């Protein structure tokens, strides 16, 4: 076991850090006093220089939230399959090199990365390694290791302990004897802020961290929600990239990835995902533990259910003059008219991708049904019962052409009702499978 002096020396960077930081993640009793500092009231790390620079650059036309490629690519299914996420708390984004395995990086992250790669084939779980911010003297110190979905933390790993730690914890799925795993509680948010790896993450990430900190304080979520910048997680084109770990409604710990997140989306993520346990499908990239195909299937099922809930709230009848179109992404047919529209993204940052917009109709079209047909060889008149608002009225139509027009209109109405019933049945079946 290394001495305290050896531990401190092993964590020394050649590039000094001039700013003071606070901790991203903690569950100890010291949290309240730590959060009393107004600069870190949200329970997040603090990197004043980085955040102020990021805030000023957020409107960067090439790398910020208004860059040309922002929200131009589909998000669902953009997370490669993995089952476990390991975060090493180490320094801050300003001193992280472009790659963890880089020679200029300190020994601890570099050796841990090498050990994970070397033993990868022997691990029962597909494992990712990411760096998050750490700072000595806070609840999350340099060398602390956070593991999800296990929701545990090991304290003060050094480069002397790397091989043993990987062997016992990541390969054998046991415990690292020199350290005692601490249970993590609450939700943990990691925002890619790895500017040396990709400028887009370096511009967008710090602004999102700052906004998360403000909203956590505003909604009184201190001690329940924790946020930290992290190193590259993949998909820099989707910056801002956010990962949220925490228990779902059934108690299972999940890791959901979001992309193209803007500061305005932060309150929605906190209110819907953290507080209500609802997935924001418009920003959802994928989930830890699911394959790419499974992510896309889950996404389509949720969109189908959400679309049919909207459909049930409105009375939708397609008229002959409406164009019948298909929303293949969710498997729902809808009318393209003034009342009902199936939309696709045009790159507008405010647009919710793959979302079906269904407006309620204040004046539903009259549903016509055939009541009686009188065969009159002389006049060729047709008698039809027209039902509107529960009241019937008998009308005569003097020509076969009018009758054919009515029959076509009635056919469209009937088909719409049948399709709606089938869609509801399919959605209910999907709902039972999701539960």
mmCIF file with all atom_site columns, C-alpha atoms in Angstrom, residues 3-152:
data_model
loop_
_atom_site.group_PDB
_atom_site.id
_atom_site.type_symbol
_atom_site.label_atom_id
_atom_site.label_alt_id
_atom_site.label_comp_id
_atom_site.label_asym_id
_atom_site.label_entity_id
_atom_site.label_seq_id
_atom_site.pdbx_PDB_ins_code
_atom_site.Cartn_x
_atom_site.Cartn_y
_atom_site.Cartn_z
_atom_site.occupancy
_atom_site.B_iso_or_equiv
_atom_site.pdbx_formal_charge
_atom_site.auth_seq_id
_atom_site.auth_comp_id
_atom_site.auth_asym_id
_atom_site.auth_atom_id
_atom_site.pdbx_PDB_model_num
ATOM 1   C CA . UNK A 1 3   ? 2.062   6.063   1.490   1.00 0.00 ? 3   UNK A CA 1
ATOM 2   C CA . UNK A 1 4   ? 0.092   9.304   1.515   1.00 0.00 ? 4   UNK A CA 1
ATOM 3   C CA . UNK A 1 5   ? 3.121   11.092  0.123   1.00 0.00 ? 5   UNK A CA 1
ATOM 4   C CA . UNK A 1 6   ? 3.367   8.640   -2.743  1.00 0.00 ? 6   UNK A CA 1
ATOM 5   C CA . UNK A 1 7   ? -0.345  9.115   -3.445  1.00 0.00 ? 7   UNK A CA 1
ATOM 6   C CA . UNK A 1 8   ? -0.018  12.869  -3.609  1.00 0.00 ? 8   UNK A CA 1
ATOM 7   C CA . UNK A 1 9   ? 3.015   12.691  -5.871  1.00 0.00 ? 9   UNK A CA 1
ATOM 8   C CA . UNK A 1 10  ? 1.268   10.298  -8.233  1.00 0.00 ? 10  UNK A CA 1
ATOM 9   C CA . UNK A 1 11  ? -1.525  12.821  -8.780  1.00 0.00 ? 11  UNK A CA 1
ATOM 10  C CA . UNK A 1 12  ? 0.671   15.798  -9.623  1.00 0.00 ? 12  UNK A CA 1
ATOM 11  C CA . UNK A 1 13  ? 0.185   17.346  -13.044 1.00 0.00 ? 13  UNK A CA 1
ATOM 12  C CA . UNK A 1 14  ? 2.996   19.013  -14.922 1.00 0.00 ? 14  UNK A CA 1
ATOM 13  C CA . UNK A 1 15  ? 0.466   21.651  -15.970 1.00 0.00 ? 15  UNK A CA 1
ATOM 14  C CA . UNK A 1 16  ? -0.620  23.618  -12.893 1.00 0.00 ? 16  UNK A CA 1
ATOM 15  C CA . UNK A 1 17  ? -4.247  24.567  -12.388 1.00 0.00 ? 17  UNK A CA 1
ATOM 16  C CA . UNK A 1 18  ? -4.944  28.097  -11.297 1.00 0.00 ? 18  UNK A CA 1
ATOM 17  C CA . UNK A 1 19  ? -8.621  27.816  -10.428 1.00 0.00 ? 19  UNK A CA 1
ATOM 18  C CA . UNK A 1 20  ? -10.468 26.407  -7.491  1.00 0.00 ? 20  UNK A CA 1
ATOM 19  C CA . UNK A 1 21  ? -13.064 23.691  -8.016  1.00 0.00 ? 21  UNK A CA 1
ATOM 20  C CA . UNK A 1 22  ? -15.859 22.031  -6.177  1.00 0.00 ? 22  UNK A CA 1
ATOM 21  C CA . UNK A 1 23  ? -17.069 18.456  -6.314  1.00 0.00 ? 23  UNK A CA 1
ATOM 22  C CA . UNK A 1 24  ? -19.490 16.818  -8.747  1.00 0.00 ? 24  UNK A CA 1
ATOM 23  C CA . UNK A 1 25  ? -20.708 13.849  -6.726  1.00 0.00 ? 25  UNK A CA 1
ATOM 24  C CA . UNK A 1 26  ? -21.094 13.103  -3.056  1.00 0.00 ? 26  UNK A CA 1
ATOM 25  C CA . UNK A 1 27  ? -23.420 11.411  -0.582  1.00 0.00 ? 27  UNK A CA 1
ATOM 26  C CA . UNK A 1 28  ? -21.695 12.250  2.678   1.00 0.00 ? 28  UNK A CA 1
ATOM 27  C CA . UNK A 1 29  ? -23.027 14.304  5.571   1.00 0.00 ? 29  UNK A CA 1
ATOM 28  C CA . UNK A 1 30  ? -20.625 17.071  4.679   1.00 0.00 ? 30  UNK A CA 1
ATOM 29  C CA . UNK A 1 31  ? -22.687 17.882  1.589   1.00 0.00 ? 31  UNK A CA 1
ATOM 30  C CA . UNK A 1 32  ? -24.850 20.541  3.225   1.00 0.00 ? 32  UNK A CA 1
ATOM 31  C CA . UNK A 1 33  ? -21.940 22.587  4.491   1.00 0.00 ? 33  UNK A CA 1
ATOM 32  C CA . UNK A 1 34  ? -20.157 22.170  1.198   1.00 0.00 ? 34  UNK A CA 1
ATOM 33  C CA . UNK A 1 35  ? -23.179 23.367  -0.753  1.00 0.00 ? 35  UNK A CA 1
ATOM 34  C CA . UNK A 1 36  ? -23.474 26.406  1.492   1.00 0.00 ? 36  UNK A CA 1
ATOM 35  C CA . UNK A 1 37  ? -20.821 27.999  -0.708  1.00 0.00 ? 37  UNK A CA 1
ATOM 36  C CA . UNK A 1 38  ? -22.909 30.030  -3.189  1.00 0.00 ? 38  UNK A CA 1
ATOM 37  C CA . UNK A 1 39  ? -20.391 29.411  -5.944  1.00 0.00 ? 39  UNK A CA 1
ATOM 38  C CA . UNK A 1 40  ? -21.172 25.694  -5.842  1.00 0.00 ? 40  UNK A CA 1
ATOM 39  C CA . UNK A 1 41  ? -24.700 25.683  -4.520  1.00 0.00 ? 41  UNK A CA 1
ATOM 40  C CA . UNK A 1 42  ? -25.902 23.065  -6.982  1.00 0.00 ? 42  UNK A CA 1
ATOM 41  C CA . UNK A 1 43  ? -23.581 20.321  -5.838  1.00 0.00 ? 43  UNK A CA 1
ATOM 42  C CA . UNK A 1 44  ? -21.623 20.518  -9.065  1.00 0.00 ? 44  UNK A CA 1
ATOM 43  C CA . UNK A 1 45  ? -17.955 20.978  -9.754  1.00 0.00 ? 45  UNK A CA 1
ATOM 44  C CA . UNK A 1 46  ? -16.790 24.533  -10.321 1.00 0.00 ? 46  UNK A CA 1
ATOM 45  C CA . UNK A 1 47  ? -14.396 25.757  -12.938 1.00 0.00 ? 47  UNK A CA 1
ATOM 46  C CA . UNK A 1 48  ? -14.923 29.486  -13.071 1.00 0.00 ? 48  UNK A CA 1
ATOM 47  C CA . UNK A 1 49  ? -12.464 30.208  -15.869 1.00 0.00 ? 49  UNK A CA 1
ATOM 48  C CA . UNK A 1 50  ? -13.811 27.458  -18.076 1.00 0.00 ? 50  UNK A CA 1
ATOM 49  C CA . UNK A 1 51  ? -17.452 28.347  -17.546 1.00 0.00 ? 51  UNK A CA 1
ATOM 50  C CA . UNK A 1 52  ? -17.024 32.046  -18.197 1.00 0.00 ? 52  UNK A CA 1
ATOM 51  C CA . UNK A 1 53  ? -15.108 31.322  -21.392 1.00 0.00 ? 53  UNK A CA 1
ATOM 52  C CA . UNK A 1 54  ? -17.706 28.791  -22.499 1.00 0.00 ? 54  UNK A CA 1
ATOM 53  C CA . UNK A 1 55  ? -20.573 31.170  -21.777 1.00 0.00 ? 55  UNK A CA 1
ATOM 54  C CA . UNK A 1 56  ? -18.993 33.855  -23.930 1.00 0.00 ? 56  UNK A CA 1
ATOM 55  C CA . UNK A 1 57  ? -18.421 31.409  -26.788 1.00 0.00 ? 57  UNK A CA 1
ATOM 56  C CA . UNK A 1 58  ? -21.891 29.757  -26.697 1.00 0.00 ? 58  UNK A CA 1
ATOM 57  C CA . UNK A 1 59  ? -23.041 31.822  -29.656 1.00 0.00 ? 59  UNK A CA 1
ATOM 58  C CA . UNK A 1 60  ? -20.030 30.760  -31.712 1.00 0.00 ? 60  UNK A CA 1
ATOM 59  C CA . UNK A 1 61  ? -21.475 30.293  -35.234 1.00 0.00 ? 61  UNK A CA 1
ATOM 60  C CA . UNK A 1 62  ? -19.074 27.459  -36.000 1.00 0.00 ? 62  UNK A CA 1
ATOM 61  C CA . UNK A 1 63  ? -18.989 25.456  -32.746 1.00 0.00 ? 63  UNK A CA 1
ATOM 62  C CA . UNK A 1 64  ? -21.841 26.684  -30.515 1.00 0.00 ? 64  UNK A CA 1
ATOM 63  C CA . UNK A 1 65  ? -25.564 25.951  -30.407 1.00 0.00 ? 65  UNK A CA 1
ATOM 64  C CA . UNK A 1 66  ? -26.142 27.814  -33.682 1.00 0.00 ? 66  UNK A CA 1
ATOM 65  C CA . UNK A 1 67  ? -23.538 25.976  -35.735 1.00 0.00 ? 67  UNK A CA 1
ATOM 66  C CA . UNK A 1 68  ? -24.614 24.821  -39.216 1.00 0.00 ? 68  UNK A CA 1
ATOM 67  C CA . UNK A 1 69  ? -24.676 21.102  -38.345 1.00 0.00 ? 69  UNK A CA 1
ATOM 68  C CA . UNK A 1 70  ? -26.703 21.525  -35.151 1.00 0.00 ? 70  UNK A CA 1
ATOM 69  C CA . UNK A 1 71  ? -29.686 19.128  -35.060 1.00 0.00 ? 71  UNK A CA 1
ATOM 70  C CA . UNK A 1 72  ? -29.091 17.962  -38.597 1.00 0.00 ? 72  UNK A CA 1
ATOM 71  C CA . UNK A 1 73  ? -28.633 14.237  -37.788 1.00 0.00 ? 73  UNK A CA 1
ATOM 72  C CA . UNK A 1 74  ? -30.955 11.667  -36.181 1.00 0.00 ? 74  UNK A CA 1
ATOM 73  C CA . UNK A 1 75  ? -30.116 10.896  -32.552 1.00 0.00 ? 75  UNK A CA 1
ATOM 74  C CA . UNK A 1 76  ? -31.825 7.618   -31.733 1.00 0.00 ? 76  UNK A CA 1
ATOM 75  C CA . UNK A 1 77  ? -29.490 4.622   -31.765 1.00 0.00 ? 77  UNK A CA 1
ATOM 76  C CA . UNK A 1 78  ? -26.261 6.653   -31.740 1.00 0.00 ? 78  UNK A CA 1
ATOM 77  C CA . UNK A 1 79  ? -24.872 5.012   -28.570 1.00 0.00 ? 79  UNK A CA 1
ATOM 78  C CA . UNK A 1 80  ? -22.742 1.912   -28.963 1.00 0.00 ? 80  UNK A CA 1
ATOM 79  C CA . UNK A 1 81  ? -23.710 -1.036  -26.781 1.00 0.00 ? 81  UNK A CA 1
ATOM 80  C CA . UNK A 1 82  ? -22.123 -1.173  -23.341 1.00 0.00 ? 82  UNK A CA 1
ATOM 81  C CA . UNK A 1 83  ? -23.170 -2.338  -19.863 1.00 0.00 ? 83  UNK A CA 1
ATOM 82  C CA . UNK A 1 84  ? -20.996 -0.512  -17.348 1.00 0.00 ? 84  UNK A CA 1
ATOM 83  C CA . UNK A 1 85  ? -19.599 3.008   -17.119 1.00 0.00 ? 85  UNK A CA 1
ATOM 84  C CA . UNK A 1 86  ? -16.533 3.793   -15.030 1.00 0.00 ? 86  UNK A CA 1
ATOM 85  C CA . UNK A 1 87  ? -15.655 7.418   -14.249 1.00 0.00 ? 87  UNK A CA 1
ATOM 86  C CA . UNK A 1 88  ? -12.240 8.386   -12.908 1.00 0.00 ? 88  UNK A CA 1
ATOM 87  C CA . UNK A 1 89  ? -12.354 11.742  -11.110 1.00 0.00 ? 89  UNK A CA 1
ATOM 88  C CA . UNK A 1 90  ? -9.218  13.555  -12.184 1.00 0.00 ? 90  UNK A CA 1
ATOM 89  C CA . UNK A 1 91  ? -8.316  17.244  -12.454 1.00 0.00 ? 91  UNK A CA 1
ATOM 90  C CA . UNK A 1 92  ? -10.377 19.445  -14.800 1.00 0.00 ? 92  UNK A CA 1
ATOM 91  C CA . UNK A 1 93  ? -11.098 19.798  -18.527 1.00 0.00 ? 93  UNK A CA 1
ATOM 92  C CA . UNK A 1 94  ? -8.529  22.550  -19.014 1.00 0.00 ? 94  UNK A CA 1
ATOM 93  C CA . UNK A 1 95  ? -5.675  20.098  -18.453 1.00 0.00 ? 95  UNK A CA 1
ATOM 94  C CA . UNK A 1 96  ? -7.126  17.008  -20.095 1.00 0.00 ? 96  UNK A CA 1
ATOM 95  C CA . UNK A 1 97  ? -5.217  16.079  -23.256 1.00 0.00 ? 97  UNK A CA 1
ATOM 96  C CA . UNK A 1 98  ? -7.195  15.072  -26.362 1.00 0.00 ? 98  UNK A CA 1
ATOM 97  C CA . UNK A 1 99  ? -6.971  11.377  -25.438 1.00 0.00 ? 99  UNK A CA 1
ATOM 98  C CA . UNK A 1 100 ? -6.847  9.540   -22.131 1.00 0.00 ? 100 UNK A CA 1
ATOM 99  C CA . UNK A 1 101 ? -4.091  7.230   -23.343 1.00 0.00 ? 101 UNK A CA 1
ATOM 100 C CA . UNK A 1 102 ? -1.918  10.159  -24.445 1.00 0.00 ? 102 UNK A CA 1
ATOM 101 C CA . UNK A 1 103 ? 1.679   10.086  -23.237 1.00 0.00 ? 103 UNK A CA 1
ATOM 102 C CA . UNK A 1 104 ? 1.408   13.598  -21.801 1.00 0.00 ? 104 UNK A CA 1
ATOM 103 C CA . UNK A 1 105 ? -1.398  12.558  -19.472 1.00 0.00 ? 105 UNK A CA 1
ATOM 104 C CA . UNK A 1 106 ? -0.558  11.591  -15.888 1.00 0.00 ? 106 UNK A CA 1
ATOM 105 C CA . UNK A 1 107 ? 0.142   7.998   -15.003 1.00 0.00 ? 107 UNK A CA 1
ATOM 106 C CA . UNK A 1 108 ? -3.117  7.209   -13.207 1.00 0.00 ? 108 UNK A CA 1
ATOM 107 C CA . UNK A 1 109 ? -5.615  7.839   -16.057 1.00 0.00 ? 109 UNK A CA 1
ATOM 108 C CA . UNK A 1 110 ? -3.178  6.559   -18.649 1.00 0.00 ? 110 UNK A CA 1
ATOM 109 C CA . UNK A 1 111 ? -2.460  3.303   -16.782 1.00 0.00 ? 111 UNK A CA 1
ATOM 110 C CA . UNK A 1 112 ? -6.100  2.735   -15.872 1.00 0.00 ? 112 UNK A CA 1
ATOM 111 C CA . UNK A 1 113 ? -7.079  3.115   -19.508 1.00 0.00 ? 113 UNK A CA 1
ATOM 112 C CA . UNK A 1 114 ? -4.351  0.668   -20.595 1.00 0.00 ? 114 UNK A CA 1
ATOM 113 C CA . UNK A 1 115 ? -5.428  -1.877  -17.958 1.00 0.00 ? 115 UNK A CA 1
ATOM 114 C CA . UNK A 1 116 ? -9.086  -1.682  -18.962 1.00 0.00 ? 116 UNK A CA 1
ATOM 115 C CA . UNK A 1 117 ? -8.221  -2.202  -22.619 1.00 0.00 ? 117 UNK A CA 1
ATOM 116 C CA . UNK A 1 118 ? -5.853  -5.081  -21.821 1.00 0.00 ? 118 UNK A CA 1
ATOM 117 C CA . UNK A 1 119 ? -8.430  -6.942  -19.698 1.00 0.00 ? 119 UNK A CA 1
ATOM 118 C CA . UNK A 1 120 ? -11.451 -6.040  -21.792 1.00 0.00 ? 120 UNK A CA 1
ATOM 119 C CA . UNK A 1 121 ? -11.893 -9.530  -23.237 1.00 0.00 ? 121 UNK A CA 1
ATOM 120 C CA . UNK A 1 122 ? -11.943 -11.013 -19.736 1.00 0.00 ? 122 UNK A CA 1
ATOM 121 C CA . UNK A 1 123 ? -14.655 -8.708  -18.413 1.00 0.00 ? 123 UNK A CA 1
ATOM 122 C CA . UNK A 1 124 ? -18.191 -10.042 -18.234 1.00 0.00 ? 124 UNK A CA 1
ATOM 123 C CA . UNK A 1 125 ? -19.608 -6.578  -18.911 1.00 0.00 ? 125 UNK A CA 1
ATOM 124 C CA . UNK A 1 126 ? -18.810 -4.260  -21.796 1.00 0.00 ? 126 UNK A CA 1
ATOM 125 C CA . UNK A 1 127 ? -17.129 -1.366  -19.994 1.00 0.00 ? 127 UNK A CA 1
ATOM 126 C CA . UNK A 1 128 ? -16.519 2.305   -20.816 1.00 0.00 ? 128 UNK A CA 1
ATOM 127 C CA . UNK A 1 129 ? -13.952 4.501   -19.084 1.00 0.00 ? 129 UNK A CA 1
ATOM 128 C CA . UNK A 1 130 ? -14.450 8.268   -18.908 1.00 0.00 ? 130 UNK A CA 1
ATOM 129 C CA . UNK A 1 131 ? -12.762 11.053  -16.948 1.00 0.00 ? 131 UNK A CA 1
ATOM 130 C CA . UNK A 1 132 ? -14.795 13.462  -14.822 1.00 0.00 ? 132 UNK A CA 1
ATOM 131 C CA . UNK A 1 133 ? -13.602 16.394  -12.753 1.00 0.00 ? 133 UNK A CA 1
ATOM 132 C CA . UNK A 1 134 ? -11.938 15.838  -9.399  1.00 0.00 ? 134 UNK A CA 1
ATOM 133 C CA . UNK A 1 135 ? -10.185 18.117  -6.950  1.00 0.00 ? 135 UNK A CA 1
ATOM 134 C CA . UNK A 1 136 ? -8.327  17.338  -3.745  1.00 0.00 ? 136 UNK A CA 1
ATOM 135 C CA . UNK A 1 137 ? -9.845  18.772  -0.600  1.00 0.00 ? 137 UNK A CA 1
ATOM 136 C CA . UNK A 1 138 ? -13.437 18.221  -1.751  1.00 0.00 ? 138 UNK A CA 1
ATOM 137 C CA . UNK A 1 139 ? -15.846 15.317  -1.414  1.00 0.00 ? 139 UNK A CA 1
ATOM 138 C CA . UNK A 1 140 ? -14.764 14.016  -4.812  1.00 0.00 ? 140 UNK A CA 1
ATOM 139 C CA . UNK A 1 141 ? -10.987 13.860  -4.818  1.00 0.00 ? 141 UNK A CA 1
ATOM 140 C CA . UNK A 1 142 ? -8.532  13.010  -7.540  1.00 0.00 ? 142 UNK A CA 1
ATOM 141 C CA . UNK A 1 143 ? -8.418  9.257   -7.914  1.00 0.00 ? 143 UNK A CA 1
ATOM 142 C CA . UNK A 1 144 ? -12.021 8.570   -6.872  1.00 0.00 ? 144 UNK A CA 1
ATOM 143 C CA . UNK A 1 145 ? -13.777 6.054   -9.127  1.00 0.00 ? 145 UNK A CA 1
ATOM 144 C CA . UNK A 1 146 ? -17.534 6.065   -9.783  1.00 0.00 ? 146 UNK A CA 1
ATOM 145 C CA . UNK A 1 147 ? -19.184 2.991   -11.304 1.00 0.00 ? 147 UNK A CA 1
ATOM 146 C CA . UNK A 1 148 ? -22.638 2.808   -12.937 1.00 0.00 ? 148 UNK A CA 1
ATOM 147 C CA . UNK A 1 149 ? -25.092 1.079   -12.828 1.00 0.00 ? 149 UNK A CA 1
ATOM 148 C CA . UNK A 1 150 ? -23.515 -0.285  -9.632  1.00 0.00 ? 150 UNK A CA 1
ATOM 149 C CA . UNK A 1 151 ? -23.921 3.180   -8.082  1.00 0.00 ? 151 UNK A CA 1
ATOM 150 C CA . UNK A 1 152 ? -20.736 2.870   -6.016  1.00 0.00 ? 152 UNK A CA 1
#
